[in-house]
Coordinates of C-alpha atoms and ligand atoms in Angstrom, one line a residue:
M47 CA -55.7 91.2 73.0
A48 CA -56.2 95.0 72.9
D49 CA -53.4 97.4 73.8
T50 CA -53.9 98.4 77.4
T51 CA -50.7 100.5 77.8
Y52 CA -52.9 103.7 78.0
R53 CA -53.7 102.6 81.6
E54 CA -50.2 103.9 82.5
W55 CA -51.3 107.4 81.6
P56 CA -51.2 109.9 84.5
F57 CA -55.0 110.4 84.4
F58 CA -55.4 107.2 86.5
D59 CA -54.7 106.3 90.1
D60 CA -53.4 102.8 90.9
H61 CA -56.8 101.7 92.0
H62 CA -58.2 102.5 88.5
R63 CA -55.4 100.4 86.9
Q64 CA -56.2 97.5 89.3
L65 CA -59.9 97.8 88.6
A66 CA -59.5 97.7 84.9
A67 CA -57.2 94.7 85.1
E68 CA -59.6 92.9 87.4
L69 CA -62.5 93.5 85.1
E70 CA -60.4 92.2 82.2
R71 CA -59.8 89.0 84.0
W72 CA -63.4 88.6 85.1
A73 CA -64.8 89.5 81.6
T74 CA -62.7 86.9 80.0
E75 CA -64.4 84.2 82.1
N76 CA -67.9 85.7 82.5
I77 CA -68.8 87.8 79.5
H78 CA -69.2 85.9 76.3
D79 CA -69.2 87.2 72.8
D80 CA -72.5 85.5 72.0
H81 CA -75.5 87.1 70.4
D82 CA -78.6 85.9 72.1
S83 CA -81.7 86.1 70.0
D84 CA -83.7 86.9 73.1
V85 CA -82.4 90.3 73.9
D86 CA -84.6 90.9 77.0
A87 CA -83.4 87.6 78.6
A88 CA -79.8 88.4 77.7
C89 CA -80.0 91.8 79.3
R90 CA -81.7 90.5 82.5
G91 CA -79.0 87.9 82.7
L92 CA -76.2 90.4 82.2
V93 CA -77.5 92.7 84.9
K94 CA -77.6 89.8 87.3
T95 CA -74.1 88.6 86.3
L96 CA -72.6 92.1 86.5
G97 CA -74.3 92.6 89.9
A98 CA -73.0 89.3 91.3
G99 CA -69.5 90.3 90.1
G100 CA -69.7 93.5 92.1
W101 CA -69.3 95.8 89.0
L102 CA -72.7 97.6 89.3
R103 CA -71.5 99.1 92.6
H104 CA -69.6 101.5 90.5
A105 CA -72.7 102.7 88.8
V106 CA -74.3 104.1 92.0
A107 CA -73.2 106.6 94.5
G108 CA -72.9 106.2 98.3
T109 CA -71.3 103.3 100.2
A110 CA -74.3 103.2 102.6
H111 CA -76.5 102.3 99.6
G112 CA -74.3 99.7 97.9
G113 CA -72.1 102.0 95.9
A114 CA -68.4 101.5 95.5
A115 CA -67.6 105.1 96.5
E116 CA -69.4 108.2 97.9
V117 CA -69.6 109.8 94.5
I118 CA -69.5 108.2 91.1
D119 CA -65.9 107.8 90.0
T120 CA -65.9 108.9 86.3
R121 CA -62.6 107.3 85.5
A122 CA -63.8 104.0 86.9
I123 CA -67.1 104.0 85.0
C124 CA -65.2 104.9 81.8
L125 CA -62.7 102.2 82.2
L126 CA -65.4 99.7 83.0
R127 CA -67.5 100.7 80.0
E128 CA -64.6 100.7 77.6
T129 CA -63.6 97.2 78.7
L130 CA -67.2 95.8 78.7
A131 CA -67.8 97.3 75.2
R132 CA -64.7 95.6 73.9
Y133 CA -66.1 92.3 75.0
N134 CA -69.8 92.6 74.4
G135 CA -72.0 95.7 73.6
L136 CA -75.0 94.4 75.5
A137 CA -72.9 94.0 78.6
D138 CA -71.8 97.6 78.3
F139 CA -75.4 98.6 77.8
A140 CA -76.6 96.7 80.8
F141 CA -73.9 98.4 83.0
A142 CA -74.5 101.8 81.6
M143 CA -78.3 101.8 82.0
Q144 CA -78.1 100.7 85.7
G145 CA -76.0 103.9 86.2
L146 CA -78.0 106.3 83.9
G147 CA -81.4 104.9 85.1
S148 CA -80.6 105.3 88.8
G149 CA -78.3 108.4 88.3
A150 CA -81.0 110.9 89.3
I151 CA -81.5 109.0 92.6
S152 CA -77.8 108.9 93.3
L153 CA -77.5 112.6 92.7
A154 CA -80.7 114.1 94.0
G155 CA -82.8 111.3 95.7
S156 CA -84.0 111.4 99.3
D157 CA -82.5 109.0 101.8
A158 CA -85.6 106.8 101.6
Q159 CA -85.4 106.7 97.7
K160 CA -81.7 105.8 97.9
A161 CA -82.3 103.1 100.4
A162 CA -85.2 101.7 98.4
Y163 CA -83.6 101.5 95.0
L164 CA -79.8 101.9 94.9
P165 CA -78.8 98.7 96.8
R166 CA -81.0 96.6 94.5
V167 CA -79.6 98.4 91.4
A168 CA -76.0 97.7 92.7
R169 CA -76.8 94.0 93.3
G170 CA -78.4 93.6 89.9
E171 CA -81.8 92.9 91.5
A172 CA -83.6 95.8 90.0
I173 CA -83.3 97.1 86.4
A174 CA -83.3 100.9 85.9
A175 CA -84.4 103.2 83.1
F176 CA -84.1 106.9 82.3
A177 CA -87.1 108.4 80.6
L178 CA -86.5 111.8 79.2
S179 CA -87.0 111.8 75.4
E180 CA -90.4 112.1 73.8
P181 CA -91.6 111.8 70.1
D182 CA -91.5 115.7 69.8
A183 CA -88.8 116.4 72.4
G184 CA -85.5 114.7 71.6
S185 CA -82.6 117.1 71.1
D186 CA -84.9 119.9 72.2
V187 CA -85.6 118.4 75.7
A188 CA -87.3 121.5 76.9
A189 CA -90.1 121.0 74.4
M190 CA -91.3 118.1 76.7
A191 CA -95.1 117.6 76.8
C192 CA -95.5 114.8 79.3
A193 CA -97.2 116.4 82.3
A194 CA -97.4 115.6 86.1
R195 CA -100.3 117.4 87.9
R196 CA -100.3 117.6 91.7
D197 CA -103.3 116.1 93.3
G198 CA -103.1 116.2 97.1
D199 CA -100.4 113.7 98.2
H200 CA -100.0 112.4 94.6
Y201 CA -98.9 113.5 91.2
V202 CA -100.8 112.3 88.1
L203 CA -98.8 111.7 85.0
D204 CA -100.1 111.9 81.5
G205 CA -98.1 111.7 78.2
E206 CA -95.5 109.6 76.4
K207 CA -91.8 108.9 76.4
T208 CA -90.0 107.2 73.6
W209 CA -86.6 105.5 72.8
I210 CA -86.4 104.4 76.4
S211 CA -83.6 101.9 76.9
N212 CA -84.6 99.0 79.2
G213 CA -88.2 99.9 78.3
G214 CA -90.2 96.7 78.9
I215 CA -87.8 95.0 81.2
A216 CA -87.0 97.8 83.8
D217 CA -88.3 97.5 87.3
F218 CA -88.5 101.2 87.7
Y219 CA -88.3 104.3 85.5
V220 CA -87.0 107.8 86.4
V221 CA -89.5 109.9 84.4
F222 CA -89.2 113.6 83.6
A223 CA -92.5 115.5 83.3
R224 CA -93.7 119.0 83.1
T225 CA -95.0 120.3 86.5
G226 CA -95.3 123.9 85.4
E227 CA -93.6 125.9 88.1
A228 CA -92.1 128.0 85.4
P229 CA -92.1 128.0 81.6
G230 CA -89.7 125.8 79.6
A231 CA -86.9 123.9 81.3
R232 CA -87.6 125.4 84.7
G233 CA -91.0 123.7 85.0
I234 CA -90.0 120.0 84.9
S235 CA -89.7 117.5 87.7
A236 CA -88.4 113.9 88.0
F237 CA -90.4 111.0 89.3
I238 CA -89.7 107.3 90.1
V239 CA -92.4 105.2 88.4
D240 CA -92.4 101.5 89.3
A241 CA -93.2 99.0 86.5
G242 CA -96.8 97.8 87.1
T243 CA -98.0 101.2 88.4
P244 CA -101.7 101.5 87.2
G245 CA -101.9 104.0 84.3
F246 CA -98.4 103.2 83.1
E247 CA -97.9 100.9 80.1
I248 CA -95.4 99.9 77.4
A249 CA -97.1 101.4 74.3
E250 CA -94.7 99.9 71.9
R251 CA -91.5 97.9 71.7
I252 CA -89.0 99.4 69.3
D253 CA -86.6 97.4 67.2
V254 CA -83.3 99.0 66.3
I255 CA -80.3 98.0 64.2
A256 CA -78.3 96.8 67.2
P257 CA -81.0 95.1 69.3
H258 CA -81.4 96.0 72.9
P259 CA -84.6 96.5 75.0
L260 CA -86.2 99.8 73.9
A261 CA -89.7 101.1 74.2
R262 CA -92.3 103.9 73.9
L263 CA -94.0 104.4 77.3
R264 CA -97.5 105.7 77.9
F265 CA -98.8 107.4 81.1
S266 CA -102.6 107.8 81.3
N267 CA -103.9 109.1 84.6
C268 CA -100.9 107.4 86.3
R269 CA -100.8 108.3 90.0
V270 CA -97.6 108.2 92.0
P271 CA -97.1 109.4 95.5
A272 CA -95.5 112.8 96.0
S273 CA -92.7 111.0 97.7
A274 CA -91.7 109.6 94.3
R275 CA -90.6 113.0 93.1
V276 CA -86.8 113.1 92.9
G277 CA -85.4 116.4 94.0
A278 CA -87.3 119.7 94.3
A279 CA -90.4 120.5 92.1
G280 CA -89.3 122.3 89.0
E281 CA -85.7 121.1 89.3
G282 CA -86.0 118.0 87.1
F283 CA -84.3 119.5 84.1
K284 CA -81.2 120.3 86.2
V285 CA -81.3 116.7 87.6
A286 CA -81.5 115.3 84.1
M287 CA -78.6 117.5 82.9
R288 CA -76.5 116.6 86.0
T289 CA -77.1 112.9 85.4
L290 CA -76.2 113.2 81.7
D291 CA -73.1 115.2 82.7
V292 CA -71.9 112.2 84.7
F293 CA -72.6 109.6 82.0
R294 CA -71.8 111.5 78.8
T295 CA -68.1 110.9 79.0
S296 CA -68.8 107.2 79.6
V297 CA -70.7 107.0 76.2
A298 CA -67.4 108.2 74.7
A299 CA -65.6 105.5 76.6
A300 CA -68.0 102.8 75.3
A301 CA -67.3 104.0 71.7
L302 CA -63.6 103.7 72.5
G303 CA -64.1 100.1 73.5
F304 CA -65.9 99.3 70.3
A305 CA -63.1 101.0 68.3
R306 CA -60.4 99.1 70.1
R307 CA -62.2 95.8 69.4
A308 CA -62.5 96.8 65.7
L309 CA -58.8 97.6 65.5
D310 CA -58.0 94.1 67.0
E311 CA -60.2 92.5 64.5
G312 CA -58.7 94.5 61.6
L313 CA -55.2 93.7 62.6
Q314 CA -56.0 90.0 63.0
R315 CA -57.5 89.9 59.5
A316 CA -54.8 92.0 57.8
T317 CA -52.0 89.9 59.2
S318 CA -53.7 86.6 58.3
R319 CA -55.4 87.2 55.0
R320 CA -53.2 86.2 52.0
M321 CA -53.5 87.8 48.6
F322 CA -51.2 88.6 45.7
G323 CA -48.5 86.4 47.3
Q324 CA -48.3 88.3 50.6
T325 CA -50.6 89.3 53.5
L326 CA -53.0 92.2 53.4
A327 CA -50.9 93.9 56.1
D328 CA -47.9 93.9 53.8
F329 CA -49.4 96.5 51.6
Q330 CA -48.6 100.1 52.4
L331 CA -52.2 101.1 51.8
T332 CA -53.2 98.8 54.6
Q333 CA -50.5 100.1 56.9
A334 CA -51.8 103.7 56.3
K335 CA -55.2 102.5 57.3
L336 CA -54.0 100.8 60.4
A337 CA -52.0 103.9 61.4
Q338 CA -55.0 106.1 61.0
M339 CA -57.2 103.7 63.1
A340 CA -54.6 103.6 65.9
T341 CA -54.2 107.4 65.9
T342 CA -57.9 108.0 65.9
I343 CA -58.2 105.7 68.9
D344 CA -55.4 107.4 70.9
S345 CA -56.8 110.9 70.2
A346 CA -60.2 109.8 71.4
A347 CA -58.8 108.1 74.5
L348 CA -56.8 111.2 75.5
L349 CA -60.0 113.3 75.3
V350 CA -62.1 110.7 77.2
Y351 CA -59.7 110.3 80.1
R352 CA -58.9 114.0 80.2
A353 CA -62.6 114.7 80.7
A354 CA -63.0 111.9 83.2
W355 CA -60.0 113.0 85.2
Q356 CA -61.1 116.6 85.2
R357 CA -64.6 115.7 86.4
D358 CA -63.2 113.5 89.2
R359 CA -61.1 116.6 90.3
G360 CA -64.4 118.5 90.7
G361 CA -63.9 120.7 87.6
N362 CA -66.6 121.7 85.1
V363 CA -66.4 119.4 82.1
T364 CA -69.2 120.6 79.8
R365 CA -66.8 121.4 77.0
E366 CA -64.4 118.5 77.6
A367 CA -67.1 115.9 77.8
A368 CA -68.7 117.2 74.6
M369 CA -65.4 117.0 72.8
A370 CA -64.8 113.5 74.1
K371 CA -68.2 112.3 73.1
M372 CA -68.0 113.9 69.6
V373 CA -64.5 112.7 68.8
A374 CA -64.8 109.2 70.3
T375 CA -68.1 108.3 68.7
E376 CA -67.4 109.8 65.3
G377 CA -63.9 108.3 65.4
A378 CA -65.1 104.9 66.4
Q379 CA -67.5 104.9 63.4
Q380 CA -64.5 105.5 61.1
V381 CA -62.3 102.9 62.8
I382 CA -65.1 100.3 62.6
D383 CA -65.8 101.1 59.0
A384 CA -62.1 100.7 58.2
A385 CA -61.9 97.4 60.0
L386 CA -65.0 96.1 58.2
Q387 CA -63.3 97.1 54.9
L388 CA -60.2 95.0 55.8
W389 CA -62.5 92.0 56.2
G390 CA -63.9 92.4 52.7
G391 CA -67.1 90.5 51.9
L392 CA -66.8 88.7 55.2
G393 CA -67.1 92.0 57.0
V394 CA -70.8 92.5 56.0
R395 CA -71.7 88.9 56.7
S396 CA -74.3 88.7 59.6
G397 CA -72.7 87.5 62.8
Q398 CA -69.2 88.8 62.1
T399 CA -67.8 90.9 64.9
V400 CA -67.1 93.9 62.6
E401 CA -70.6 93.7 61.2
R402 CA -72.0 93.8 64.7
L403 CA -69.8 96.7 65.8
Y404 CA -70.8 98.6 62.6
R405 CA -74.4 98.4 63.8
E406 CA -73.7 99.0 67.4
I407 CA -71.7 102.2 67.1
R408 CA -74.3 104.1 65.1
S409 CA -76.7 105.2 67.8
L410 CA -73.9 106.4 70.1
R411 CA -73.6 109.4 67.7
I412 CA -77.2 110.2 68.4
Y413 CA -78.1 109.5 72.0
E414 CA -77.2 111.6 75.0
G415 CA -76.8 114.5 72.7
A416 CA -76.2 114.1 68.9
T417 CA -72.9 115.1 67.5
E418 CA -74.3 118.4 66.3
V419 CA -75.5 119.2 69.8
Q420 CA -72.0 118.5 71.2
Q421 CA -70.6 120.9 68.5
L422 CA -73.0 123.6 69.7
I423 CA -72.1 123.0 73.4
I424 CA -68.4 123.3 72.6
A425 CA -68.8 126.5 70.5
R426 CA -71.1 128.1 73.0
D427 CA -68.6 127.5 75.8
M428 CA -65.8 129.0 73.6
L429 CA -67.9 132.0 72.6
K430 CA -68.9 132.6 76.3
G431 CA -65.2 132.7 77.1
A432 CA -64.4 135.0 74.1
A433 CA -67.2 137.5 75.1
A434 CA -66.0 137.7 78.7
Ligands
FAD1431 C1 -80.7 103.4 70.7 C2 -81.2 104.6 71.5 C3 -81.4 104.6 72.9 C4 -81.9 105.7 73.5 N1 -82.1 105.6 74.9 C5 -82.7 106.6 75.5 C6 -83.1 106.5 76.9 O1 -82.8 105.5 77.6 N2 -83.7 107.5 77.5 C7 -84.1 108.7 76.8 O2 -84.7 109.6 77.4 N3 -83.8 108.8 75.5 C8 -83.1 107.8 74.8 N4 -82.8 107.9 73.5 C9 -83.2 109.1 72.8 C10 -82.1 110.0 72.3 O3 -81.6 110.7 73.4 C11 -82.7 110.9 71.2 O4 -82.8 110.1 70.1 C12 -81.7 112.0 70.9 O5 -81.8 113.0 72.0 C13 -82.1 112.7 69.6 O6 -83.5 113.1 69.6 P1 -84.4 112.7 68.4 O7 -84.2 111.2 68.1 O8 -85.8 113.2 68.6 O9 -83.8 113.5 67.2 P2 -84.0 115.0 66.8 O10 -84.0 115.8 68.0 O11 -85.2 115.1 65.9 O12 -82.7 115.3 66.0 C14 -82.4 114.8 64.7 C15 -81.1 115.2 64.3 O13 -81.0 116.6 64.2 C16 -79.7 117.0 64.3 N5 -79.7 118.1 65.3 C17 -80.2 118.1 66.5 N6 -80.0 119.4 67.1 C18 -79.4 120.1 66.1 C19 -79.1 121.5 66.1 N7 -79.2 122.3 67.1 N8 -78.5 122.0 64.9 C20 -78.3 121.1 63.8 N9 -78.7 119.8 63.9 C21 -79.2 119.3 65.0 C22 -78.9 115.8 64.9 O14 -78.1 115.3 63.8 C23 -79.9 114.8 65.2 O15 -79.5 113.5 65.1 C24 -82.3 106.8 72.8 C25 -82.1 106.9 71.4 C26 -81.6 105.8 70.7 C27 -81.4 105.9 69.2

């Protein structure tokens, strides 16, 4: 059982503590630590289960549209992701993508768009995806080439998106495309594209080290009504950044959940594995390792919940969220590696929890801004302050 005393920290209100405890109880009964070979079916099932449990309401904004609150509560989504990640990485993924995929609609959608999509997302009846990255525009988002040309009451999309989570199983995709109002980031708009829209296809399914639905998307003369544009023309980049701003801290929270699980696994093995007439935990070298793991986790948790608390107070969290994501994801990788080492040969055996965590953590250091990008964000923010 993971240490949950951090929930007493002053960053939280009582309703957050209650929410985390309720999810813990619910997850024990409803989220199993199994590894379905059919990842699409597993994900669809998890979205339904999370929806039926009422948890996806926290991933969308607006009580009129099925949300738990008028704005997304960052501390709530961080606590939920941390807890889900501790139980099952795919459950965390299913929750997170409902939020990230519908985030642009929550933040900038019209009333009609909110009414059409958010309640279904919150009930787990529609699966959402966020399509920003392209083969030649990953970290450098503004290099985006996918284009949307206005044609009367429609836009016509042409181009590709890649690494799109939920690609292949999503019911709708929020797609960012160049509309050309201005050069670079100021000429991008966001669109809702329903699965099955003519001209939209899944060009390729992508396998990764920790399986989850992922695809490259292709748009060829794909017509969507102008009413599918989310927010103003040319404002898509801002919409994307605002969406990522909400969810970036929660990626750090998921990493924290993986790290806590790894520490539990490491402790369990160290205290039960006998060698040289004592347990592995009796060695001071092991104790040093455990102390480092626990301290790394607490440092990350403090940064995660500071950023979440600050965001919920309405403050700017660009620097704080970047620090949280960098420290939590890099730290989790170290904690998981140390836990795997404690398990010895068994640690690399397929199907072991530490082996799965070792694969699961890796992409969190890359997506929603690689660690190097977070470093640049932090330094730029500092230098801006220094120059003022
Ligand atoms: C599992 C997974 C799921 C994803 N899901 C989605 C999704 O749902 N929707 C979506 O739109 N995208 C998604 N992505 C894409 C993800 O956001 C990109 O992979 C990420 O932005 C990095 O882009 P890239 O892969 O093109 O790497 P590149 O941009 O080519 O970067 C390669 C490496 O360069 C380094 N780097 C980057 N910038 C700098 C710099 N300024 N200085 C020094 N070094 C730098 C970093 O180490 C980085 O890892 C997903 C990716 C993965 C792996």
